[in-house]
Amino acid sequence: MGLLDVPVSPAPIERFRTVLGEKQYAELLELVGRARQEIGSTVVWNVNSTARGGGVAELLQALIAYSRGAGIDARWLVVDGPPEFFQVTKRLHNELHGSAVDRVKLTDEERAIYLKVSEHNAAALLERMRPGDVVLLHDPQTAGLVAPLVRAGSLVVWRCHIGTDQAGESVRGAWEFLTPLVREADAFVFHRQAFVWPGLDQRRVHLIRPSVDAFSPKNQDISPVAVHGILAAAGVLADGPASEAIYQRLDGTRGRVERRMFVDQEGPLPSDVPVVVQVSRWDALKDPAGVLQAFARAIAPAGDAHLLLGGPDVTAVADDPEGREVLAGCHAIRDELPEDVRARVHLAALPMEDVEENAAMVNALQRYATVVVQKSVAEGFGLTVAEAMWKGRPVVAGRVGGIQEQIEHGRSGILVNPTDLDEFAGAVNGLLGEPRRAARLGQAARERVRREFLGPRHLEDYGALVEELLRERAGAPGR
Ligand code: UDP
């Protein structure tokens, strides 16, 4: 057993010249210069539990690439362990999310497995590290590494990417187990104040919000022709320039969308109707069923809009029984709809074989949308919201979790009570009926993401944190 290296090629920081304002770009260059000086040859190790799939992996991919492009020696490792270890961490993950059905206390045996595997991973990491390096540990899978690394004299930051507005019993149960493990870290990072655990030294807590990568296949600017091409090639639109179904892969080469989505629909989307789109995992907390019901009840009767719900093709994923259930529930609701409404509902399962192709499909769907919705009833951050905002889309989303960090209600999107279907439908109908207001919201949304939710702001926050820790240590040797 050992840690897995994830190689990341440097990405040029100069790319941001094309998407940032002059002032913001100048600030970025200044920041990079200072970080290079302050961080110097210190290696910044990132450790998480997976190299592919999921928001954290995507985030690390981008931030490490830009850090390396900026001359910082950032590296990425993935923890290793037997299936029993990951069963424990999966449970902790669900508990922290507040989505665990019951709180099941870890047995002594499970605790022992978790701690032993963590010790092994920490030892493997220490073998590679030089004294003075910095380690950024991500999520519960790495919490057990904090104490051994701190003991060995490393500077350790533990970041929790999960959080919930209301900490119920299961959330507190996970805190109880994890707090003593992470307590000694030099810094803790959370997305937002509401997610901070009470048992930690609050002076060491830092708030850093996630970001989206403006140049990844999911968010890169693609022309309307390419949007049509991709959706035609994928079978969502009847016709379009399928030869133009192209995007740029992370390695800079040209990708082409070739697979089709599995779309439950009477026929492809007509090209002249407004479309309401939600793209997310098939998860009850994203409430796709609620979106469908609100559409059928109050959005479809008010106009000619269609609804497209998109998410990963869970039939191909063996380990997502919940996703299959939620998708099956949506099919069942759709089947029961009156014929004329059913004809306006499209359920799309996006192939997952090639994650970059999948991302290009998400990109095209979000860009094609007249209104993007994210009717989540709970959300750690809600990357899909920032993704849609970056594409200049007007967004209607649940006033929950990290979504509230992103949308300023009435300015850069609309926040609604996600359990009130009429309020949700009213907000969507309002935007469909007022294209000018919708366009204004979309523009403000893009500006907000440009300032607050792209890589440069995220790197700046990380840079400030690491520099602060290095300065503190320089001032207080031999803690
Ligand atoms: N996503 C994707 N393919 C899909 C559906 C969703 O890549 O078929 C992405 C979506 O674009 C977003 C991420 O999955 O980047 C979901 O992150 P979010 O924070 O919205 O929710 P989570 O799934 O982490 O709860």
Coordinates of C-alpha atoms and ligand atoms in Angstrom, one line a residue:
M1 CA 0.0 0.0 0.0
G2 CA 1.3 3.5 -0.8
L3 CA 0.2 6.9 -1.9
L4 CA -0.6 7.4 -5.5
D5 CA 1.1 10.2 -7.4
V6 CA -1.2 12.2 -9.7
P7 CA 0.9 13.9 -12.3
V8 CA -0.3 17.4 -13.2
S9 CA 1.1 19.4 -16.1
P10 CA 1.6 23.1 -15.4
A11 CA -1.0 25.4 -17.0
P12 CA 0.1 28.9 -18.0
I13 CA -1.2 31.5 -15.6
E14 CA -1.0 34.0 -18.5
R15 CA -4.3 32.4 -19.8
F16 CA -6.2 34.6 -17.4
R17 CA -5.2 37.7 -19.4
T18 CA -8.1 36.9 -21.7
V19 CA -10.8 36.5 -19.0
L20 CA -9.8 39.0 -16.3
G21 CA -9.9 42.7 -16.4
E22 CA -6.6 44.6 -16.7
K23 CA -6.5 45.5 -13.1
Q24 CA -7.4 42.0 -11.9
Y25 CA -4.8 40.5 -14.2
A26 CA -2.1 42.9 -12.9
E27 CA -3.0 41.9 -9.4
L28 CA -2.7 38.2 -10.3
L29 CA 0.8 38.7 -11.6
E30 CA 1.8 40.6 -8.5
L31 CA 0.4 37.9 -6.3
V32 CA 2.2 35.2 -8.3
G33 CA 5.5 37.1 -7.9
R34 CA 5.1 37.5 -4.2
A35 CA 4.0 33.8 -3.7
R36 CA 7.1 32.7 -5.6
Q37 CA 9.3 34.7 -3.3
E38 CA 7.6 33.7 -0.1
I39 CA 6.9 30.1 -0.8
G40 CA 10.2 29.6 -2.7
S41 CA 11.2 26.0 -3.0
T42 CA 8.8 24.8 -0.3
V43 CA 6.7 22.0 -1.7
V44 CA 3.0 22.3 -1.3
W45 CA 1.5 18.7 -1.1
N46 CA -2.2 18.2 -1.7
V47 CA -3.7 14.9 -0.5
N48 CA -7.2 13.7 -1.2
S49 CA -8.9 10.4 -1.9
T50 CA -9.5 10.3 -5.7
A51 CA -7.8 11.6 -8.8
R52 CA -10.9 11.6 -11.0
G53 CA -14.6 12.3 -10.5
G54 CA -16.1 14.7 -8.1
G55 CA -15.7 18.4 -7.3
V56 CA -12.5 18.1 -5.2
A57 CA -10.5 16.3 -7.8
E58 CA -11.6 18.8 -10.5
L59 CA -10.6 21.7 -8.2
L60 CA -7.2 20.2 -7.4
Q61 CA -6.5 19.5 -11.1
A62 CA -7.0 23.1 -12.0
L63 CA -5.4 24.8 -8.9
I64 CA -2.3 22.5 -8.9
A65 CA -1.8 23.1 -12.7
Y66 CA -1.9 26.9 -12.3
S67 CA 0.3 26.8 -9.2
R68 CA 2.8 24.8 -11.1
G69 CA 2.5 27.2 -14.1
A70 CA 3.2 30.0 -11.6
G71 CA 6.4 28.4 -10.5
I72 CA 5.1 26.9 -7.2
D73 CA 6.1 23.3 -6.6
A74 CA 2.5 22.0 -5.9
R75 CA 2.0 18.2 -6.0
W76 CA -0.9 15.8 -5.7
L77 CA -1.2 12.5 -3.9
V78 CA -4.1 10.2 -3.4
V79 CA -4.5 8.1 -0.2
D80 CA -4.5 4.3 -0.6
G81 CA -6.4 1.8 1.5
P82 CA -8.4 -1.4 1.6
P83 CA -12.2 -1.3 0.8
E84 CA -13.0 -1.4 4.5
F85 CA -11.2 2.0 4.9
F86 CA -13.2 3.6 2.2
Q87 CA -16.5 2.1 3.6
V88 CA -15.7 4.0 6.8
T89 CA -14.8 7.2 5.0
K90 CA -17.9 7.0 2.9
R91 CA -20.1 6.8 6.0
L92 CA -18.3 9.7 7.5
H93 CA -18.8 11.6 4.3
N94 CA -22.5 11.0 4.3
E95 CA -22.8 11.9 7.9
L96 CA -21.0 15.2 7.4
H97 CA -23.3 15.9 4.5
G98 CA -26.3 15.4 6.8
S99 CA -27.5 12.7 4.3
A100 CA -26.8 9.7 6.5
V101 CA -30.1 7.9 7.2
D102 CA -29.1 6.9 10.7
R103 CA -26.2 7.7 12.8
V104 CA -24.3 4.4 13.2
K105 CA -21.4 4.8 15.6
L106 CA -18.2 3.4 14.3
T107 CA -17.2 0.2 15.9
D108 CA -13.8 -0.2 17.6
E109 CA -12.7 -2.3 14.7
E110 CA -13.7 0.3 12.1
R111 CA -11.9 3.0 14.1
A112 CA -8.8 0.9 14.2
I113 CA -8.8 0.3 10.5
Y114 CA -9.3 4.0 9.8
L115 CA -6.4 5.0 12.1
K116 CA -4.0 2.2 10.9
V117 CA -4.5 3.1 7.2
S118 CA -4.0 6.8 8.0
E119 CA -0.8 6.0 9.8
H120 CA 0.5 4.1 6.8
N121 CA -0.4 6.9 4.4
A122 CA 1.2 9.5 6.7
A123 CA 4.4 7.4 6.9
A124 CA 4.4 7.1 3.1
L125 CA 4.0 10.8 2.7
L126 CA 6.7 11.6 5.2
E127 CA 9.1 9.5 3.3
R128 CA 8.6 11.8 0.3
M129 CA 8.5 15.1 2.1
R130 CA 11.4 17.4 3.1
P131 CA 11.3 19.2 6.4
G132 CA 9.5 22.4 6.0
D133 CA 7.1 21.3 3.3
V134 CA 3.4 22.2 3.6
V135 CA 0.6 19.7 3.4
L136 CA -3.0 20.5 2.4
L137 CA -5.2 17.6 3.4
H138 CA -8.7 17.4 1.9
D139 CA -11.8 15.9 3.4
P140 CA -12.5 13.1 6.0
Q141 CA -10.4 10.5 4.1
T142 CA -7.3 12.4 5.1
A143 CA -8.2 13.6 8.7
G144 CA -6.2 10.7 10.2
L145 CA -3.0 12.0 8.6
V146 CA -3.1 15.3 10.5
A147 CA -1.7 14.1 13.9
P148 CA 1.2 12.0 12.5
L149 CA 2.2 14.8 10.2
V150 CA 2.0 17.5 12.8
R151 CA 4.1 15.2 15.1
A152 CA 6.7 15.0 12.5
G153 CA 6.9 18.8 12.3
S154 CA 5.1 19.5 9.0
L155 CA 2.9 22.5 8.4
V156 CA -0.6 21.0 8.0
V157 CA -3.8 22.5 6.7
W158 CA -7.0 20.4 6.8
R159 CA -9.8 21.4 4.4
C160 CA -13.3 20.3 4.7
H161 CA -15.2 20.5 1.4
I162 CA -18.4 19.3 3.0
G163 CA -20.9 21.2 5.1
T164 CA -24.5 21.6 5.9
D165 CA -26.5 24.5 7.2
Q166 CA -28.2 22.5 9.9
A167 CA -26.0 20.1 11.8
G168 CA -28.3 17.3 12.9
E169 CA -27.3 14.3 15.0
S170 CA -25.5 12.4 12.2
V171 CA -23.3 15.5 11.4
R172 CA -22.5 15.9 15.1
G173 CA -21.6 12.2 15.2
A174 CA -19.0 12.7 12.5
W175 CA -17.6 15.8 14.2
E176 CA -17.2 13.8 17.4
F177 CA -15.0 11.2 15.6
L178 CA -13.1 13.6 13.4
T179 CA -12.5 16.7 15.7
P180 CA -9.9 15.0 17.9
L181 CA -8.1 13.8 14.8
V182 CA -7.8 17.2 13.0
R183 CA -7.6 19.4 16.1
E184 CA -3.8 19.9 15.9
A185 CA -3.7 21.1 12.3
D186 CA -2.1 24.5 11.8
A187 CA -5.1 25.7 9.9
F188 CA -8.6 24.6 9.0
V189 CA -10.4 25.6 5.9
F190 CA -14.2 25.7 5.3
H191 CA -16.3 27.0 2.5
R192 CA -18.4 29.2 4.7
Q193 CA -18.8 30.3 8.3
A194 CA -22.0 28.2 8.8
F195 CA -20.0 25.1 8.1
V196 CA -17.3 25.6 10.7
W197 CA -17.1 23.0 13.4
P198 CA -17.6 24.3 16.9
G199 CA -14.9 22.1 18.6
L200 CA -12.0 23.6 16.6
D201 CA -9.7 26.5 17.6
Q202 CA -11.6 29.3 15.8
R203 CA -8.4 31.4 15.4
R204 CA -7.0 28.8 13.0
V205 CA -10.1 28.7 10.9
H206 CA -10.0 30.2 7.4
L207 CA -12.9 30.6 4.9
I208 CA -12.0 29.8 1.3
R209 CA -14.7 29.4 -1.3
P210 CA -14.3 27.0 -4.2
S211 CA -13.9 28.1 -7.8
V212 CA -14.5 26.9 -11.3
D213 CA -11.9 26.5 -14.1
A214 CA -12.7 28.9 -16.9
F215 CA -10.6 26.9 -19.4
S216 CA -11.7 23.3 -18.6
P217 CA -14.0 21.5 -21.1
K218 CA -16.9 22.2 -18.7
N219 CA -16.5 25.9 -18.6
Q220 CA -14.4 27.0 -21.6
D221 CA -16.0 29.6 -23.9
I222 CA -17.4 27.7 -26.9
S223 CA -19.3 29.3 -29.8
P224 CA -23.1 28.9 -30.3
V225 CA -22.2 26.8 -33.3
A226 CA -20.2 24.4 -31.1
V227 CA -23.0 24.4 -28.6
H228 CA -25.5 23.3 -31.3
G229 CA -23.0 20.9 -32.7
I230 CA -22.5 19.2 -29.4
L231 CA -26.2 18.9 -28.6
A232 CA -27.0 17.7 -32.0
A233 CA -24.2 15.0 -31.9
A234 CA -25.4 14.0 -28.4
G235 CA -29.0 13.6 -29.7
V236 CA -30.7 16.5 -27.8
L237 CA -31.3 18.7 -30.7
A238 CA -32.8 17.4 -34.0
D239 CA -30.2 18.9 -36.2
G240 CA -27.2 21.1 -36.0
P241 CA -23.7 21.1 -37.3
A242 CA -22.6 17.9 -35.7
S243 CA -19.2 18.3 -37.4
E244 CA -18.7 21.3 -35.1
A245 CA -19.2 19.2 -31.9
I246 CA -15.7 20.1 -30.7
Y247 CA -14.0 21.3 -27.6
Q248 CA -10.5 21.7 -26.2
R249 CA -9.3 18.9 -23.9
L250 CA -7.2 19.7 -20.8
D251 CA -4.0 18.7 -22.6
G252 CA -4.8 21.2 -25.3
T253 CA -5.8 18.8 -28.0
R254 CA -9.1 18.9 -29.9
G255 CA -11.9 16.7 -28.5
R256 CA -15.1 15.8 -30.4
V257 CA -18.4 14.7 -28.8
E258 CA -19.2 11.4 -30.4
R259 CA -21.3 9.6 -27.9
R260 CA -25.0 10.2 -27.6
M261 CA -26.9 11.0 -24.4
F262 CA -29.6 8.5 -23.4
V263 CA -32.5 10.9 -23.5
D264 CA -36.0 9.9 -22.4
Q265 CA -38.0 12.2 -24.7
E266 CA -40.8 12.1 -27.3
G267 CA -38.6 13.9 -29.7
P268 CA -35.5 16.2 -29.8
L269 CA -35.8 19.7 -28.5
P270 CA -37.3 22.0 -31.0
S271 CA -34.8 24.8 -31.8
D272 CA -37.1 27.7 -31.2
V273 CA -38.4 27.1 -27.6
P274 CA -37.1 28.4 -24.3
V275 CA -35.4 25.6 -22.2
V276 CA -35.2 25.3 -18.5
V277 CA -32.2 23.1 -17.5
Q278 CA -30.9 21.5 -14.4
V279 CA -27.8 19.4 -14.6
S280 CA -26.6 17.6 -11.5
R281 CA -26.2 14.2 -10.0
W282 CA -29.4 12.2 -9.6
D283 CA -29.6 12.9 -5.9
A284 CA -32.8 13.5 -3.9
L285 CA -31.1 16.6 -2.3
K286 CA -31.0 18.1 -5.8
D287 CA -34.7 17.4 -6.0
P288 CA -35.1 16.8 -9.8
A289 CA -38.5 15.3 -9.0
G290 CA -39.5 18.6 -7.5
V291 CA -38.3 20.4 -10.6
L292 CA -40.4 18.1 -12.8
Q293 CA -43.5 18.6 -10.6
A294 CA -43.1 22.4 -10.6
F295 CA -42.7 22.4 -14.3
A296 CA -45.7 20.3 -15.0
R297 CA -47.9 22.2 -12.5
A298 CA -47.0 25.8 -13.1
I299 CA -44.2 26.4 -15.7
A300 CA -45.5 24.4 -18.7
P301 CA -49.1 25.9 -18.5
A302 CA -47.6 29.4 -18.5
G303 CA -45.8 29.2 -21.8
D304 CA -44.0 27.1 -24.3
A305 CA -40.9 26.2 -22.4
H306 CA -39.3 22.8 -22.4
L307 CA -37.6 21.2 -19.4
L308 CA -34.3 19.3 -19.6
L309 CA -33.0 17.4 -16.6
G310 CA -29.5 16.1 -17.1
G311 CA -27.2 14.0 -15.0
P312 CA -24.7 11.2 -15.2
D313 CA -25.7 7.9 -16.8
V314 CA -26.1 6.0 -13.6
T315 CA -27.2 2.8 -15.3
A316 CA -23.5 2.4 -16.2
V317 CA -22.3 3.1 -12.6
A318 CA -22.5 0.1 -10.5
D319 CA -22.0 1.8 -7.2
D320 CA -24.8 4.4 -7.3
P321 CA -28.0 2.6 -6.4
E322 CA -29.4 5.8 -5.0
G323 CA -28.8 7.7 -8.3
R324 CA -30.6 4.9 -10.2
E325 CA -33.6 5.2 -7.8
V326 CA -33.8 8.9 -8.2
L327 CA -33.6 8.8 -12.0
A328 CA -36.2 6.0 -12.1
G329 CA -38.5 8.2 -9.9
C330 CA -38.1 10.9 -12.5
H331 CA -39.0 8.5 -15.4
A332 CA -42.0 7.4 -13.5
I333 CA -43.2 11.0 -12.9
R334 CA -42.6 11.8 -16.5
D335 CA -44.6 8.8 -17.7
E336 CA -47.6 9.9 -15.7
L337 CA -47.7 13.4 -17.2
P338 CA -50.4 14.5 -19.6
E339 CA -49.2 13.9 -23.2
D340 CA -48.7 17.5 -24.1
V341 CA -46.6 18.2 -21.0
R342 CA -44.7 15.0 -21.3
A343 CA -43.7 16.0 -24.8
R344 CA -41.9 19.0 -23.3
V345 CA -39.9 17.1 -20.7
H346 CA -36.5 15.6 -21.6
L347 CA -34.5 13.4 -19.2
A348 CA -30.9 13.1 -20.3
A349 CA -28.4 10.6 -19.0
L350 CA -24.9 11.8 -20.0
P351 CA -22.4 9.1 -20.9
M352 CA -19.5 8.9 -18.4
E353 CA -16.9 6.9 -20.3
D354 CA -14.9 10.0 -21.2
V355 CA -15.1 12.6 -18.4
E356 CA -14.0 15.4 -20.7
E357 CA -16.6 14.6 -23.3
N358 CA -19.2 14.5 -20.5
A359 CA -18.0 17.9 -19.3
A360 CA -18.3 19.3 -22.8
M361 CA -21.9 18.1 -22.8
V362 CA -22.6 19.8 -19.5
N363 CA -21.0 23.0 -20.9
A364 CA -23.2 22.9 -24.0
L365 CA -26.4 22.2 -22.0
Q366 CA -25.8 25.0 -19.5
R367 CA -25.0 27.4 -22.4
Y368 CA -28.1 26.4 -24.3
A369 CA -30.4 27.0 -21.4
T370 CA -32.7 29.9 -21.3
V371 CA -32.8 29.6 -17.5
V372 CA -30.6 27.3 -15.4
V373 CA -32.2 26.0 -12.2
Q374 CA -30.6 24.2 -9.2
K375 CA -33.5 23.5 -6.9
S376 CA -31.3 21.8 -4.2
V377 CA -32.7 21.4 -0.8
A378 CA -29.2 21.2 0.7
E379 CA -25.9 22.0 -0.9
G380 CA -22.3 22.2 0.2
F381 CA -21.3 24.7 -2.4
G382 CA -23.1 23.9 -5.6
L383 CA -20.6 24.1 -8.4
T384 CA -23.2 23.9 -11.0
V385 CA -24.5 27.3 -10.0
A386 CA -21.1 29.0 -10.5
E387 CA -20.7 27.1 -13.8
A388 CA -24.0 28.4 -15.1
M389 CA -23.3 31.9 -13.8
W390 CA -20.0 32.0 -15.6
K391 CA -21.8 31.2 -18.8
G392 CA -23.9 34.3 -18.3
R393 CA -27.1 32.3 -17.5
P394 CA -29.8 33.6 -15.3
V395 CA -30.1 31.1 -12.4
V396 CA -32.9 30.2 -10.1
A397 CA -31.6 28.2 -7.1
G398 CA -32.4 27.0 -3.6
R399 CA -31.5 29.4 -0.8
V400 CA -29.4 26.8 0.8
G401 CA -25.8 26.1 1.8
G402 CA -23.0 27.5 -0.5
I403 CA -25.5 28.6 -3.1
Q404 CA -26.1 31.7 -0.9
E405 CA -22.4 32.5 -1.2
Q406 CA -22.7 32.7 -5.0
I407 CA -26.0 34.3 -5.9
E408 CA -26.9 37.8 -4.6
H409 CA -30.6 37.5 -4.8
G410 CA -32.2 39.8 -7.4
R411 CA -28.8 40.9 -8.7
S412 CA -26.8 37.9 -10.0
G413 CA -29.6 35.3 -9.9
I414 CA -32.7 34.4 -8.0
L415 CA -32.8 32.5 -4.7
V416 CA -36.0 30.7 -3.7
N417 CA -37.3 28.5 -0.9
P418 CA -36.7 25.2 -2.6
T419 CA -39.5 23.4 -0.8
D420 CA -42.1 26.0 -2.2
L421 CA -42.8 24.7 -5.7
D422 CA -45.0 27.8 -6.5
E423 CA -42.3 30.2 -5.5
F424 CA -39.8 28.3 -7.6
A425 CA -42.1 28.1 -10.6
G426 CA -43.0 31.8 -10.2
A427 CA -39.3 32.8 -10.3
V428 CA -38.7 30.7 -13.4
N429 CA -41.8 32.0 -15.2
G430 CA -40.7 35.6 -14.3
L431 CA -37.4 35.1 -16.0
L432 CA -38.9 33.4 -19.0
G433 CA -41.3 36.3 -19.4
E434 CA -38.7 39.0 -19.0
P435 CA -35.7 38.2 -21.2
R436 CA -34.1 41.6 -20.6
R437 CA -34.1 41.1 -16.8
A438 CA -32.9 37.6 -17.3
A439 CA -30.0 38.9 -19.5
R440 CA -29.1 41.5 -16.9
L441 CA -29.0 38.9 -14.2
G442 CA -26.9 36.6 -16.4
Q443 CA -24.4 39.4 -17.1
A444 CA -24.1 40.3 -13.4
A445 CA -23.6 36.6 -12.7
R446 CA -20.7 36.3 -15.1
E447 CA -19.1 39.3 -13.5
R448 CA -19.5 37.9 -10.1
V449 CA -17.8 34.7 -11.0
R450 CA -15.1 36.6 -12.8
R451 CA -14.3 38.4 -9.5
E452 CA -15.0 35.8 -6.9
F453 CA -15.1 32.2 -8.3
L454 CA -12.3 31.7 -10.7
G455 CA -8.9 30.2 -10.0
P456 CA -7.0 33.5 -9.4
R457 CA -9.1 34.4 -6.3
H458 CA -8.8 30.8 -5.0
L459 CA -5.0 30.8 -5.5
E460 CA -4.8 34.2 -3.8
D461 CA -6.6 32.8 -0.8
Y462 CA -4.4 29.7 -0.6
G463 CA -1.3 31.8 -1.2
A464 CA -2.2 34.1 1.6
L465 CA -2.8 31.2 4.0
V466 CA 0.4 29.4 3.1
E467 CA 2.5 32.6 3.3
E468 CA 0.9 33.3 6.7
L469 CA 1.7 29.9 8.1
L470 CA 5.3 30.0 6.8
R471 CA 5.8 33.5 8.3
E472 CA 4.3 32.3 11.6
R473 CA 6.7 29.4 11.7
A474 CA 9.7 31.5 10.8
G475 CA 8.8 33.7 13.8
A476 CA 8.2 30.7 16.1
P477 CA 10.7 28.0 15.3
G478 CA 10.5 24.6 17.0
R479 CA 6.8 24.7 18.0
Ligands
UDP1 N1 -21.6 17.0 -13.4 C1 -20.9 16.4 -14.4 N2 -21.6 15.6 -15.2 C2 -22.9 15.3 -15.0 C3 -23.6 16.0 -14.0 C4 -22.9 16.8 -13.2 O1 -19.7 16.6 -14.6 O2 -23.5 14.5 -15.8 C5 -20.8 17.9 -12.5 C6 -21.3 19.3 -12.4 O3 -21.1 20.0 -13.6 C7 -20.5 19.8 -11.2 C8 -20.4 18.6 -10.4 O4 -20.7 17.5 -11.2 O5 -19.2 20.3 -11.6 C9 -21.3 18.6 -9.2 O6 -20.9 19.5 -8.2 P1 -21.9 20.2 -7.3 O7 -21.0 21.0 -6.3 O8 -22.9 21.0 -8.1 O9 -22.7 19.1 -6.5 P2 -22.2 17.7 -5.9 O10 -22.4 16.6 -6.9 O11 -20.8 17.8 -5.5 O12 -23.1 17.5 -4.7

